[in-house]
Structures are given as structure tokens and as C-alpha cells.
Amino acid sequence: MRKWVSAVAVVAVVTLVSGAFAQRRGLPPNVPPNPNWVVTQWGTPPAGQDWQSLKSVDSVNYDPNGKGSIVVLVTPQAASDPSVWVFDYDGKLQREWGANLFTRPYDMVVDRFGKLWIIDETQNFIVKFTEDGKQLMTLGKKGVAGDNGSRDSFNGPTDVAVAKNGDIFVTDGYQNSRIVKFDKNGKFLAIIGGTKGAEVGQFNLPHRVLIDSKGELVIMDRVNKRIQFWTQNGKFIKQWTDLGFMYPSGLAITPDDTLYISDSDGQSVKIVKDDKILDAIGGLEGMRPHQVTVDRFGALYISDEPDKIVKKIVRKSTLNSQLAAQP
């Protein structure tokens, strides 16, 4: 039995949104607490450091490869300190790396091939790594800003998704308004969008991109508070606009295409499938959830950028069955 199960049981519980909201659209932004979920603070920082000493806790992602691990991206006070902390499920640090590489390490993605992509949002470049920190590829030009038509430079990149054939999709959203497509070797292929606005084909802060089981791009258009679906060749399919977000931020997907969407201003995570809210995790007072990820046991991990914490969220029914199975 994994130690995190018993550890969760003794930590103070913050509770969250009832399954009675299932199949209901447009859940109000102020999502109430839900007794079906257990929320705990998670992760032991490296020796001599603590979460609050960091500038920010930027991203968290589950790496399903090998035995699995939870990888956290941080901005330390000193550039000489590592930005990547790799944990086991119990929140015990396994290794750290990434010193002197980034100014603003904004997001981190573990792709389907087990490689890590780290986005420096202010320096406008993206680096592909092995999980132990070996650099494999760079997209963009460090310190160089490109406009919406640029083929080799970004301006405020935020996320990366990698297709089965290795094609790479980058949301370039804080200053630009587009998704940029590259082949597996980093050769430019296409631009989706490129104009700021709320019409189809326009974006206002494309913040996250994923690829679902059908191979469709799932794009979070943050300021427009919508989720859009596109083909990998840039054809619009559909959009969801009625999910009641205040300011959506993080996006995770499971193999059955269930989406977990964190809402920074709404202080919540909504669980969505086929444009229906299946459940919602509210009552996250005191934090602005930035990124969300889901491990193979169904546990959620949320990074809170300004409040500098990572929290783990476990469905109470799963927790109870795990505890009952302990000898």
C-alpha cells in the first residue's frame, strides 16, 4: 500500500462540490465545498528550502513513464537553484535540476514519449528535456520576441502538446494570439489563429493545448473563457462556451477524454466531458489554481503560482477503499 494513502487520512481536510452538479451546465463561478473530495498540501521540498521561499510554483505534471512521478516546476529566488523538482507519489523528492536555465519558467509538459518541455514565457523559448535534465531541442529564440506571423520566434508562449507522429503544437498567447505547429524536428509547419478576438479563428490568450483520443486539439482560450476543438491541420470543429468559468487556467485530460479544468479566479477545478460538468471541486479558498494534472490513480495535483503551494486532491470513496485495504 502506498504511504500517501495513510498520510492523506491524517491531514486536515478541505472539502469540495457534490456530484449532484453532474450533467449541469453553467455551474456558478463560486463553487461551494464538496464533501466527496479530500484536499491536502503535498510535497516535501529539497533540504534547506521551503515552498514559501520560492518566487512562484508554476506548474505540476504527472509523468506516467516507468514507475511514474510528479514533476513540479518552480521559480527559485536564485537562478543558481534548480527549477525542476521530481517527486514520487508520496511527495518525497527524488531529484532536482534546471539551475541557471530560465528567467520565468511558466509551464512544463510531459509528452506522450516521456520527454519534458519547459516554457520560459518572458524569454520566449521552449526547451525539450529528458526527465533527468538532458537538453534535446529548443524552439524559439531566447530573449527574442516574434509577432503573430513569425515562424521561429514567440511572444509569451504558454503550453506545448505533442501528437503521435511527433508534431508539436505551441500556444503562443500572452502577447500573440495563435497556436504554432512544428514537425518532430522543430521545422515550422503552420499557424492556427493569429488575430486577437472572440470570433472563430481568433484567440484571446490561448493558454493550454492538449490532444484528445481522437487526435483533436483541445485549446483553452483563456480570456474568452472557452474550450475549442480543432483538427491538427487547423480546421475548427466545435467549442464549449457555457462552463461558467471566471478565469480558466489549467487543463488535464484522461484517456476517456474527461477534462479537468482549473479556474484561478473561481478557486475551483471542474470535471467536464462532452460539454457537461460531471463534478466540481470548490472551496479552494486561499489559492489560485494554475495548473492541474491527474495521476494513474485518479488523484489530482494543483500548483498555485502566487501562493507557492502544491495540493493533492483525492476522491473520498477512493481514499476510503485504499484505507480499508491496509493490513
Short mmCIF file of C-alpha atoms in Angstrom, two decimals:
data_model
loop_
_atom_site.label_atom_id
_atom_site.label_comp_id
_atom_site.label_asym_id
_atom_site.label_seq_id
_atom_site.Cartn_x
_atom_site.Cartn_y
_atom_site.Cartn_z
CA MET A 1 0.00 0.00 0.00
CA ARG A 2 1.35 3.43 -0.90
CA LYS A 3 2.17 5.68 2.04
CA TRP A 4 0.31 8.65 0.61
CA VAL A 5 -2.97 6.94 1.42
CA SER A 6 -2.44 6.88 5.16
CA ALA A 7 -0.79 10.30 5.14
CA VAL A 8 -3.80 11.91 3.50
CA ALA A 9 -6.08 10.49 6.15
CA VAL A 10 -4.41 12.39 8.99
CA VAL A 11 -4.09 15.77 7.31
CA ALA A 12 -6.75 18.44 7.82
CA VAL A 13 -9.42 18.15 5.18
CA VAL A 14 -10.69 20.89 2.94
CA THR A 15 -13.89 19.71 1.33
CA LEU A 16 -15.33 20.24 -2.09
CA VAL A 17 -18.68 20.12 -4.88
CA SER A 18 -21.30 17.48 -4.91
CA GLY A 19 -21.87 15.06 -7.71
CA ALA A 20 -25.39 16.46 -7.76
CA PHE A 21 -23.97 19.01 -10.20
CA ALA A 22 -23.40 16.23 -12.72
CA GLN A 23 -24.88 16.84 -16.16
CA ARG A 24 -25.45 20.51 -15.29
CA ARG A 25 -24.00 23.26 -17.43
CA GLY A 26 -23.03 26.76 -16.37
CA LEU A 27 -22.12 25.98 -12.75
CA PRO A 28 -21.89 29.28 -10.84
CA PRO A 29 -18.32 30.61 -10.52
CA ASN A 30 -18.24 30.45 -6.72
CA VAL A 31 -18.22 26.67 -6.47
CA PRO A 32 -19.11 25.53 -2.93
CA PRO A 33 -17.15 22.95 -0.93
CA ASN A 34 -17.71 19.30 -1.84
CA PRO A 35 -17.66 16.55 0.82
CA ASN A 36 -16.76 13.92 -1.80
CA TRP A 37 -13.14 15.07 -2.14
CA VAL A 38 -10.17 15.44 0.22
CA VAL A 39 -7.60 18.20 -0.28
CA THR A 40 -4.17 18.23 1.36
CA GLN A 41 -0.99 20.19 1.00
CA TRP A 42 1.58 17.97 -0.69
CA GLY A 43 5.31 17.56 -1.32
CA THR A 44 8.48 17.92 0.73
CA PRO A 45 10.88 20.49 -0.80
CA PRO A 46 14.64 19.91 -1.07
CA ALA A 47 16.65 20.08 2.15
CA GLY A 48 17.18 23.65 3.27
CA GLN A 49 14.31 25.02 1.17
CA ASP A 50 10.60 25.53 1.60
CA TRP A 51 7.73 26.39 -0.71
CA GLN A 52 7.33 29.91 0.63
CA SER A 53 10.95 30.80 -0.09
CA LEU A 54 10.28 30.43 -3.84
CA LYS A 55 9.23 33.23 -6.16
CA SER A 56 6.42 31.03 -7.50
CA VAL A 57 5.23 27.46 -8.01
CA ASP A 58 4.46 27.47 -11.71
CA SER A 59 3.34 24.06 -12.90
CA VAL A 60 2.82 20.43 -11.94
CA ASN A 61 2.63 17.45 -14.27
CA TYR A 62 2.29 13.69 -13.99
CA ASP A 63 4.88 11.57 -15.76
CA PRO A 64 3.34 8.10 -16.36
CA ASN A 65 6.55 6.57 -17.66
CA GLY A 66 8.41 3.96 -15.64
CA LYS A 67 7.19 3.91 -12.04
CA GLY A 68 5.57 7.28 -12.51
CA SER A 69 6.44 10.55 -10.84
CA ILE A 70 5.06 14.02 -10.20
CA VAL A 71 7.20 16.81 -11.65
CA VAL A 72 6.92 20.34 -10.25
CA LEU A 73 8.26 23.46 -11.97
CA VAL A 74 9.25 26.35 -9.68
CA THR A 75 10.87 29.76 -9.93
CA PRO A 76 13.51 29.91 -7.17
CA GLN A 77 14.80 33.11 -5.64
CA ALA A 78 18.27 32.48 -7.05
CA ALA A 79 18.78 31.46 -10.67
CA SER A 80 21.51 29.10 -9.49
CA ASP A 81 18.91 26.93 -7.73
CA PRO A 82 17.11 24.14 -9.66
CA SER A 83 13.73 24.85 -11.25
CA VAL A 84 12.61 21.22 -11.71
CA TRP A 85 11.71 19.07 -8.70
CA VAL A 86 10.80 15.42 -9.34
CA PHE A 87 8.75 13.66 -6.62
CA ASP A 88 7.31 10.21 -6.04
CA TYR A 89 3.60 9.75 -5.26
CA ASP A 90 4.26 10.21 -1.54
CA GLY A 91 5.64 13.69 -2.17
CA LYS A 92 9.23 12.66 -1.48
CA LEU A 93 11.82 14.42 -3.60
CA GLN A 94 13.70 12.11 -5.95
CA ARG A 95 15.91 14.60 -7.79
CA GLU A 96 16.16 18.21 -8.88
CA TRP A 97 17.76 20.00 -11.81
CA GLY A 98 17.38 23.02 -14.09
CA ALA A 99 19.58 25.68 -12.48
CA ASN A 100 20.67 28.73 -14.48
CA LEU A 101 18.37 27.93 -17.41
CA PHE A 102 15.23 30.03 -17.06
CA THR A 103 14.09 33.52 -16.13
CA ARG A 104 10.36 32.80 -15.97
CA PRO A 105 9.71 29.04 -16.17
CA TYR A 106 5.98 29.34 -16.77
CA ASP A 107 4.77 25.87 -17.71
CA MET A 108 6.02 22.31 -18.05
CA VAL A 109 4.59 19.47 -20.10
CA VAL A 110 5.37 15.75 -20.01
CA ASP A 111 4.65 14.45 -23.51
CA ARG A 112 3.46 11.01 -24.62
CA PHE A 113 7.09 9.95 -25.15
CA GLY A 114 8.16 10.82 -21.61
CA LYS A 115 10.01 14.00 -22.54
CA LEU A 116 9.66 17.27 -20.63
CA TRP A 117 9.00 20.59 -22.32
CA ILE A 118 9.62 23.74 -20.28
CA ILE A 119 8.34 27.12 -21.45
CA ASP A 120 10.05 30.36 -20.46
CA GLU A 121 7.23 32.82 -21.00
CA THR A 122 9.16 36.10 -20.78
CA GLN A 123 12.29 34.92 -22.59
CA ASN A 124 10.15 33.37 -25.38
CA PHE A 125 11.78 29.98 -25.74
CA ILE A 126 10.92 26.34 -25.06
CA VAL A 127 13.34 23.53 -24.23
CA LYS A 128 12.74 19.78 -24.56
CA PHE A 129 14.45 17.59 -21.93
CA THR A 130 14.73 14.04 -20.73
CA GLU A 131 13.27 13.67 -17.22
CA ASP A 132 16.76 13.80 -15.74
CA GLY A 133 17.54 17.11 -17.44
CA LYS A 134 19.37 16.37 -20.69
CA GLN A 135 18.55 19.04 -23.28
CA LEU A 136 17.23 17.68 -26.59
CA MET A 137 15.67 20.57 -28.54
CA THR A 138 14.95 24.28 -28.36
CA LEU A 139 12.07 26.14 -30.00
CA GLY A 140 12.06 29.91 -30.27
CA LYS A 141 14.95 32.29 -29.66
CA LYS A 142 15.87 33.19 -26.11
CA GLY A 143 15.17 36.84 -25.44
CA VAL A 144 13.75 37.46 -28.92
CA ALA A 145 10.06 38.31 -29.46
CA GLY A 146 8.27 37.37 -32.67
CA ASP A 147 4.91 38.61 -33.91
CA ASN A 148 1.86 36.56 -34.93
CA GLY A 149 3.42 35.79 -38.30
CA SER A 150 6.80 34.64 -37.03
CA ARG A 151 7.91 31.12 -37.92
CA ASP A 152 10.76 30.85 -35.44
CA SER A 153 10.04 33.21 -32.51
CA PHE A 154 7.31 33.52 -29.88
CA ASN A 155 5.95 36.31 -27.69
CA GLY A 156 4.50 34.95 -24.47
CA PRO A 157 4.33 31.17 -25.11
CA THR A 158 2.33 29.18 -22.57
CA ASP A 159 1.97 25.46 -23.42
CA VAL A 160 3.01 22.55 -25.67
CA ALA A 161 1.28 19.42 -26.97
CA VAL A 162 2.92 16.60 -28.94
CA ALA A 163 0.99 14.40 -31.39
CA LYS A 164 1.51 10.67 -32.01
CA ASN A 165 3.61 11.41 -35.09
CA GLY A 166 5.77 13.84 -33.11
CA ASP A 167 4.25 17.07 -34.45
CA ILE A 168 4.49 19.88 -31.88
CA PHE A 169 1.81 22.48 -31.08
CA VAL A 170 2.68 25.61 -29.09
CA THR A 171 0.17 28.07 -27.63
CA ASP A 172 1.74 31.50 -28.12
CA GLY A 173 -0.72 33.61 -26.22
CA TYR A 174 0.36 36.31 -23.79
CA GLN A 175 1.30 38.81 -26.48
CA ASN A 176 0.44 36.85 -29.61
CA SER A 177 -2.85 35.06 -30.35
CA ARG A 178 -2.06 31.79 -32.05
CA ILE A 179 -1.07 28.13 -32.00
CA VAL A 180 2.11 27.31 -33.90
CA LYS A 181 2.67 23.85 -35.41
CA PHE A 182 6.10 22.28 -35.93
CA ASP A 183 7.21 18.84 -37.06
CA LYS A 184 9.08 16.49 -34.71
CA ASN A 185 12.39 18.10 -35.64
CA GLY A 186 11.18 21.63 -34.91
CA LYS A 187 10.55 22.66 -38.51
CA PHE A 188 7.74 25.21 -38.85
CA LEU A 189 4.55 23.85 -40.44
CA ALA A 190 1.58 26.14 -39.80
CA ILE A 191 -0.16 28.78 -37.70
CA ILE A 192 -3.69 28.43 -36.28
CA GLY A 193 -5.28 31.78 -35.47
CA GLY A 194 -3.01 34.79 -35.30
CA THR A 195 -5.60 37.51 -34.62
CA LYS A 196 -6.82 38.63 -31.20
CA GLY A 197 -10.58 38.46 -30.80
CA ALA A 198 -13.56 36.31 -29.88
CA GLU A 199 -14.66 35.05 -33.29
CA VAL A 200 -13.88 31.55 -34.57
CA GLY A 201 -10.29 31.63 -35.80
CA GLN A 202 -9.38 34.33 -33.31
CA PHE A 203 -7.94 33.88 -29.82
CA ASN A 204 -7.51 35.99 -26.71
CA LEU A 205 -4.78 34.29 -24.69
CA PRO A 206 -4.65 30.70 -25.96
CA HIS A 207 -3.34 29.28 -22.70
CA ARG A 208 -3.40 25.46 -22.89
CA VAL A 209 -3.42 22.86 -25.64
CA LEU A 210 -3.94 19.08 -25.39
CA ILE A 211 -4.62 16.29 -27.87
CA ASP A 212 -7.56 14.01 -27.16
CA SER A 213 -8.11 10.34 -28.06
CA LYS A 214 -9.49 11.32 -31.48
CA GLY A 215 -6.37 13.32 -32.28
CA GLU A 216 -8.17 16.66 -31.98
CA LEU A 217 -6.51 19.72 -30.49
CA VAL A 218 -8.21 20.84 -27.27
CA ILE A 219 -7.42 24.54 -26.82
CA MET A 220 -8.18 26.70 -23.79
CA ASP A 221 -8.89 30.27 -24.97
CA ARG A 222 -8.47 31.85 -21.56
CA VAL A 223 -9.81 35.40 -21.73
CA ASN A 224 -12.71 34.25 -23.92
CA LYS A 225 -13.44 31.56 -21.28
CA ARG A 226 -13.97 28.81 -23.81
CA ILE A 227 -12.64 25.41 -24.82
CA GLN A 228 -12.22 24.87 -28.56
CA PHE A 229 -11.58 21.76 -30.65
CA TRP A 230 -9.55 21.87 -33.87
CA THR A 231 -8.09 19.33 -36.25
CA GLN A 232 -4.30 19.15 -36.32
CA ASN A 233 -4.49 20.68 -39.80
CA GLY A 234 -6.16 23.81 -38.46
CA LYS A 235 -9.86 23.19 -39.13
CA PHE A 236 -12.28 24.38 -36.44
CA ILE A 237 -14.59 21.64 -35.10
CA LYS A 238 -16.58 22.99 -32.14
CA GLN A 239 -16.37 24.98 -28.93
CA TRP A 240 -17.70 24.96 -25.38
CA THR A 241 -18.61 28.37 -24.01
CA ASP A 242 -21.07 27.64 -21.21
CA LEU A 243 -18.99 26.14 -18.40
CA GLY A 244 -19.18 29.10 -16.05
CA PHE A 245 -15.51 29.96 -15.73
CA MET A 246 -14.19 33.13 -14.12
CA TYR A 247 -10.61 32.77 -15.42
CA PRO A 248 -9.70 29.24 -16.55
CA SER A 249 -6.05 28.32 -16.23
CA GLY A 250 -5.02 24.64 -16.12
CA LEU A 251 -6.10 21.73 -18.30
CA ALA A 252 -5.60 17.98 -17.99
CA ILE A 253 -7.14 15.06 -19.88
CA THR A 254 -7.63 11.36 -19.17
CA PRO A 255 -7.70 8.54 -21.78
CA ASP A 256 -11.51 8.66 -21.95
CA ASP A 257 -11.37 12.39 -22.83
CA THR A 258 -12.55 13.64 -19.45
CA LEU A 259 -11.15 17.13 -18.92
CA TYR A 260 -10.02 18.60 -15.60
CA ILE A 261 -10.08 22.39 -15.83
CA SER A 262 -8.75 24.63 -13.07
CA ASP A 263 -10.24 28.09 -12.64
CA SER A 264 -7.86 30.57 -10.98
CA ASP A 265 -10.40 33.25 -10.07
CA GLY A 266 -13.12 30.68 -9.43
CA GLN A 267 -10.83 28.84 -6.96
CA SER A 268 -12.04 25.52 -8.28
CA VAL A 269 -11.49 22.58 -10.62
CA LYS A 270 -14.28 21.40 -12.89
CA ILE A 271 -14.50 17.91 -14.31
CA VAL A 272 -16.02 18.07 -17.79
CA LYS A 273 -16.90 15.67 -20.57
CA ASP A 274 -18.91 16.32 -23.74
CA ASP A 275 -19.68 19.90 -22.63
CA LYS A 276 -21.22 18.70 -19.37
CA ILE A 277 -19.90 19.32 -15.86
CA LEU A 278 -19.66 15.92 -14.20
CA ASP A 279 -18.38 17.26 -10.90
CA ALA A 280 -16.56 20.26 -9.50
CA ILE A 281 -14.03 20.72 -6.74
CA GLY A 282 -14.62 24.02 -5.00
CA GLY A 283 -13.86 25.59 -1.67
CA LEU A 284 -10.22 26.15 -2.60
CA GLU A 285 -10.05 29.38 -0.62
CA GLY A 286 -6.66 30.97 -0.29
CA MET A 287 -5.31 29.63 -3.56
CA ARG A 288 -5.47 30.40 -7.27
CA PRO A 289 -5.07 27.02 -9.02
CA HIS A 290 -2.77 27.48 -12.00
CA GLN A 291 -2.10 24.03 -13.45
CA VAL A 292 -3.77 20.69 -12.78
CA THR A 293 -2.65 17.13 -13.53
CA VAL A 294 -4.14 13.68 -12.85
CA ASP A 295 -2.12 10.58 -11.93
CA ARG A 296 -2.96 6.98 -12.81
CA PHE A 297 -4.83 6.50 -9.51
CA GLY A 298 -7.17 9.40 -10.29
CA ALA A 299 -5.60 11.80 -7.80
CA LEU A 300 -5.31 15.44 -8.83
CA TYR A 301 -2.38 17.76 -8.17
CA ILE A 302 -2.76 21.54 -8.38
CA SER A 303 0.01 24.13 -8.49
CA ASP A 304 -0.74 27.55 -7.04
CA GLU A 305 1.57 30.09 -8.61
CA PRO A 306 1.41 33.12 -6.26
CA ASP A 307 0.64 31.24 -3.03
CA LYS A 308 3.53 28.85 -3.71
CA ILE A 309 1.98 25.52 -2.84
CA VAL A 310 1.03 22.20 -4.43
CA LYS A 311 -2.14 20.47 -3.27
CA LYS A 312 -3.28 16.92 -3.82
CA ILE A 313 -6.96 16.10 -4.25
CA VAL A 314 -8.33 12.60 -3.79
CA ARG A 315 -11.89 11.35 -4.18
CA LYS A 316 -13.04 10.25 -0.73
CA SER A 317 -14.51 6.96 -1.96
CA THR A 318 -11.12 6.02 -3.45
CA LEU A 319 -9.34 7.02 -0.27
CA ASN A 320 -11.69 5.00 1.92
CA SER A 321 -11.27 1.86 -0.19
CA GLN A 322 -7.49 2.23 -0.08
CA LEU A 323 -7.52 2.66 3.69
CA ALA A 324 -9.79 -0.36 4.15
CA ALA A 325 -7.34 -2.49 2.17
CA GLN A 326 -4.45 -1.70 4.51
CA PRO A 327 -3.37 -4.59 6.73
#
